[in-house]
Tab-separated table of C-alpha atoms and ligand atoms in Angstrom:
chain	number	residue	atom	x	y	z
A	1	MET	CA	101.014	81.598	93.502
A	2	THR	CA	101.346	82.927	97.074
A	3	GLU	CA	97.708	83.516	97.737
A	4	PHE	CA	96.119	86.896	98.161
A	5	VAL	CA	92.520	87.567	97.204
A	6	HIS	CA	93.084	90.013	94.370
A	7	VAL	CA	91.868	91.755	91.221
A	8	PHE	CA	93.978	91.566	88.063
A	9	GLN	CA	93.369	93.513	84.861
A	10	PRO	CA	95.976	93.217	82.080
A	11	PRO	CA	97.448	96.406	80.581
A	12	SER	CA	95.805	97.546	77.345
A	13	THR	CA	99.203	97.365	75.607
A	14	ALA	CA	101.410	94.296	76.047
A	15	GLY	CA	104.402	95.245	78.193
A	16	GLY	CA	102.581	98.275	79.609
A	17	PRO	CA	102.863	99.438	83.231
A	18	ILE	CA	101.161	97.620	86.093
A	19	LEU	CA	99.701	99.539	89.026
A	20	LEU	CA	99.899	97.631	92.293
A	21	LEU	CA	96.934	98.928	94.301
A	22	LEU	CA	97.283	98.797	98.085
A	23	HIS	CA	94.245	99.834	100.091
A	24	GLY	CA	94.093	101.442	103.527
A	25	THR	CA	92.943	99.814	106.773
A	26	GLY	CA	89.419	98.460	106.384
A	27	GLY	CA	89.561	98.583	102.601
A	28	ASN	CA	89.640	95.853	100.022
A	29	GLU	CA	90.960	94.951	96.573
A	30	HIS	CA	88.198	96.888	94.799
A	31	ASP	CA	88.654	100.266	96.543
A	32	LEU	CA	91.369	101.825	94.403
A	33	VAL	CA	90.466	100.306	91.026
A	34	PRO	CA	88.316	103.253	89.810
A	35	LEU	CA	91.014	105.700	90.936
A	36	ALA	CA	93.748	103.743	89.112
A	37	GLU	CA	91.639	103.667	85.935
A	38	MET	CA	91.259	107.428	86.148
A	39	LEU	CA	94.918	108.180	86.938
A	40	LEU	CA	96.559	105.960	84.338
A	41	PRO	CA	94.020	104.662	81.798
A	42	GLY	CA	95.134	101.435	80.125
A	43	ALA	CA	97.593	100.471	82.864
A	44	GLY	CA	97.397	96.920	84.129
A	45	ILE	CA	96.050	96.494	87.648
A	46	LEU	CA	97.126	94.094	90.374
A	47	SER	CA	95.168	94.737	93.533
A	48	PRO	CA	95.561	92.383	96.510
A	49	ARG	CA	93.522	92.442	99.725
A	50	GLY	CA	95.554	92.700	102.948
A	51	LYS	CA	95.519	89.451	104.912
A	52	VAL	CA	95.707	90.813	108.452
A	53	LEU	CA	92.363	91.442	110.123
A	54	GLU	CA	92.171	94.120	112.798
A	55	ARG	CA	88.710	93.892	114.362
A	56	GLY	CA	87.508	92.586	110.985
A	57	MET	CA	89.292	95.285	108.969
A	58	PRO	CA	91.805	94.077	106.359
A	59	ARG	CA	95.355	95.462	106.593
A	60	PHE	CA	98.699	94.519	105.075
A	61	PHE	CA	100.564	94.075	108.397
A	62	ARG	CA	99.889	94.127	112.120
A	63	ARG	CA	100.193	97.212	114.275
A	64	LEU	CA	100.474	97.406	118.046
A	65	ALA	CA	98.776	100.826	118.200
A	66	GLU	CA	98.008	103.668	115.794
A	67	GLY	CA	101.312	104.317	114.008
A	68	VAL	CA	103.213	101.686	116.073
A	69	PHE	CA	104.025	98.757	113.819
A	70	ASP	CA	104.791	95.105	114.541
A	71	ILE	CA	108.137	95.151	112.729
A	72	GLU	CA	108.663	91.383	112.570
A	73	ASP	CA	105.180	90.938	111.096
A	74	LEU	CA	105.802	93.826	108.685
A	75	LYS	CA	109.058	92.248	107.452
A	76	GLN	CA	107.411	88.898	106.876
A	77	ARG	CA	104.355	90.332	105.146
A	78	ALA	CA	106.394	92.666	102.932
A	79	GLY	CA	108.326	89.593	101.781
A	80	ASN	CA	105.093	87.706	101.240
A	81	LEU	CA	103.664	90.568	99.150
A	82	ALA	CA	106.887	90.817	97.107
A	83	ASP	CA	106.674	87.055	96.409
A	84	PHE	CA	103.061	87.497	95.331
A	85	ILE	CA	103.963	90.298	92.894
A	86	GLN	CA	106.705	88.182	91.323
A	87	ALA	CA	104.485	85.097	91.131
A	88	ALA	CA	101.679	87.169	89.572
A	89	ALA	CA	104.093	88.516	86.926
A	90	ALA	CA	105.013	84.942	85.978
A	91	GLU	CA	101.424	83.659	86.052
A	92	TYR	CA	99.768	86.565	84.215
A	93	GLY	CA	102.758	87.230	81.952
A	94	PHE	CA	103.272	90.926	82.706
A	95	ASP	CA	106.607	92.748	82.845
A	96	GLY	CA	107.733	92.483	86.480
A	97	SER	CA	110.086	95.449	86.071
A	98	LYS	CA	107.167	97.806	85.438
A	99	VAL	CA	105.208	97.456	88.677
A	100	VAL	CA	104.406	100.813	90.304
A	101	ALA	CA	102.552	100.965	93.630
A	102	LEU	CA	99.580	103.189	94.362
A	103	GLY	CA	99.042	102.885	98.099
A	104	TYR	CA	96.915	104.698	100.636
A	105	SER	CA	97.824	104.852	104.339
A	106	ASN	CA	98.513	101.270	105.459
A	107	GLY	CA	98.879	100.383	101.763
A	108	ALA	CA	101.433	103.183	101.254
A	109	ASN	CA	103.367	101.896	104.264
A	110	ILE	CA	103.631	98.312	102.989
A	111	ALA	CA	104.628	99.711	99.571
A	112	SER	CA	107.642	101.557	100.977
A	113	ALA	CA	108.491	98.511	103.137
A	114	VAL	CA	108.632	96.386	99.952
A	115	MET	CA	110.857	99.025	98.293
A	116	LEU	CA	113.254	98.994	101.247
A	117	LEU	CA	113.248	95.251	101.939
A	118	ARG	CA	112.963	93.770	98.455
A	119	PRO	CA	114.753	96.164	96.069
A	120	GLY	CA	113.783	95.720	92.446
A	121	VAL	CA	110.280	94.344	93.017
A	122	LEU	CA	108.703	97.812	92.700
A	123	ALA	CA	109.895	100.369	90.155
A	124	GLY	CA	108.393	103.066	92.366
A	125	GLY	CA	105.112	104.265	93.696
A	126	VAL	CA	102.631	106.897	94.723
A	127	LEU	CA	102.431	106.927	98.514
A	128	LEU	CA	99.293	108.666	99.777
A	129	ARG	CA	99.335	109.533	103.515
A	130	ALA	CA	102.551	107.600	104.108
A	131	MET	CA	104.647	107.051	107.261
A	132	VAL	CA	108.075	105.491	107.918
A	133	PRO	CA	107.368	101.732	107.895
A	134	LEU	CA	110.765	100.654	109.274
A	135	GLU	CA	114.410	101.660	108.946
A	136	PRO	CA	116.420	98.723	107.599
A	137	GLN	CA	120.061	98.475	108.734
A	138	PRO	CA	121.996	98.590	106.495
A	139	LEU	CA	119.987	100.638	104.057
A	140	PRO	CA	119.403	98.963	100.682
A	141	ALA	CA	120.542	100.578	97.420
A	142	ILE	CA	117.392	101.505	95.492
A	143	ALA	CA	118.717	104.055	92.996
A	144	GLY	CA	116.294	104.305	90.088
A	145	THR	CA	113.231	103.799	92.311
A	146	ARG	CA	110.850	106.747	91.912
A	147	VAL	CA	108.539	107.829	94.713
A	148	CYS	CA	105.773	110.429	94.883
A	149	ILE	CA	104.575	111.130	98.442
A	150	SER	CA	101.352	113.077	98.963
A	151	ASN	CA	100.578	113.815	102.612
A	152	GLY	CA	98.207	116.113	104.464
A	153	GLU	CA	99.372	119.208	106.338
A	154	GLN	CA	96.746	118.652	109.014
A	155	ASP	CA	96.932	114.871	109.253
A	156	PRO	CA	96.571	114.002	112.956
A	157	THR	CA	98.261	110.619	112.437
A	158	ILE	CA	101.286	111.808	110.411
A	159	PRO	CA	103.221	114.814	111.763
A	160	ALA	CA	105.216	116.768	109.176
A	161	ALA	CA	108.474	115.503	110.701
A	162	GLU	CA	107.404	111.927	109.946
A	163	THR	CA	106.889	112.761	106.275
A	164	ASP	CA	110.328	114.424	106.167
A	165	ARG	CA	111.879	111.366	107.835
A	166	LEU	CA	110.293	109.057	105.225
A	167	ALA	CA	111.479	111.213	102.333
A	168	ARG	CA	115.024	111.378	103.733
A	169	LEU	CA	115.121	107.631	104.410
A	170	LEU	CA	114.146	106.806	100.830
A	171	GLN	CA	116.553	109.438	99.475
A	172	ARG	CA	119.443	108.069	101.569
A	173	ALA	CA	118.718	104.679	99.992
A	174	GLY	CA	119.070	106.349	96.589
A	175	ALA	CA	115.416	106.779	95.546
A	176	ASP	CA	114.211	109.770	93.579
A	177	VAL	CA	111.586	111.268	95.916
A	178	GLU	CA	109.004	114.001	95.351
A	179	VAL	CA	106.993	115.276	98.351
A	180	ASN	CA	103.633	116.984	97.887
A	181	TRP	CA	101.711	118.649	100.705
A	182	GLN	CA	97.939	118.961	100.621
A	183	PRO	CA	95.747	121.244	102.770
A	184	ALA	CA	94.113	118.109	104.144
A	185	GLY	CA	94.028	115.583	106.956
A	186	HIS	CA	94.277	111.790	106.518
A	187	GLN	CA	91.453	111.749	103.963
A	188	LEU	CA	92.348	112.170	100.316
A	189	MET	CA	91.243	115.157	98.272
A	190	PRO	CA	91.184	116.021	94.543
A	191	ALA	CA	94.640	117.640	94.737
A	192	ASP	CA	96.118	114.233	95.710
A	193	PHE	CA	94.668	112.724	92.556
A	194	ALA	CA	95.978	115.611	90.452
A	195	VAL	CA	99.587	115.197	91.631
A	196	ALA	CA	99.361	111.404	91.348
A	197	LYS	CA	98.034	111.666	87.795
A	198	THR	CA	100.732	114.095	86.672
A	199	TRP	CA	103.449	112.000	88.295
A	200	LEU	CA	102.213	108.673	86.890
A	201	GLN	CA	101.686	110.057	83.408
A	202	SER	CA	105.206	111.545	83.336
A	203	TRP	CA	106.807	108.148	84.112
B	1	LIG	C1	96.386	103.397	109.049
B	1	LIG	O1	95.423	104.134	109.037
B	1	LIG	O2	96.345	102.281	108.593
B	1	LIG	C2	97.639	103.932	109.675
B	1	LIG	O3	97.597	105.262	109.764
B	1	LIG	C3	98.819	103.534	108.913
B	1	LIG	C4	99.187	102.119	109.196
B	1	LIG	O4	98.758	101.567	110.183
B	1	LIG	O5	99.951	101.535	108.401
């Protein structure tokens, strides 16, 4: 299997959904596990650790500056992560059509990159504090992919126009996109968890 250090927990019901947990910069594979267990109890969990190190902090792809991404690296690593998800489905025997991302910040950005570059690998995802990762030309067709964005109104790293651009990009590709605004900055708050829970449980 394409190697990522990761946590795997099978779903409580065979064939149940799998949450792909994608941490933010400086996080690891354990960070989002308690949150996932709270948001969708009984879901399977696949939680890889990003392989890029930025001054010792794990990430899922390289950036040149805050919010300025190394697009070639991003493309390669999104492909690598998609291969890992598919290999994990085969190895652990879960339903590869039921993988839903739960990503924060850098993790949200690699999640939408996988949706746009490898259609079909993710059924959808919750993108917390998400930016536009890249704009593939031509746009893929990802009708049926469901996305819940939850961003902060006062986030210094993600202007409102960036959130709108991400939502429109995914919608132009055919995704079903819901945007939620929180009275928050880049840090998460209870309202993020509330919208994520409602959205995940209504899948
Ligand atoms: C981060 O904090 O990681 C950035 O805001 C998002 C990114 O680099 O992908």
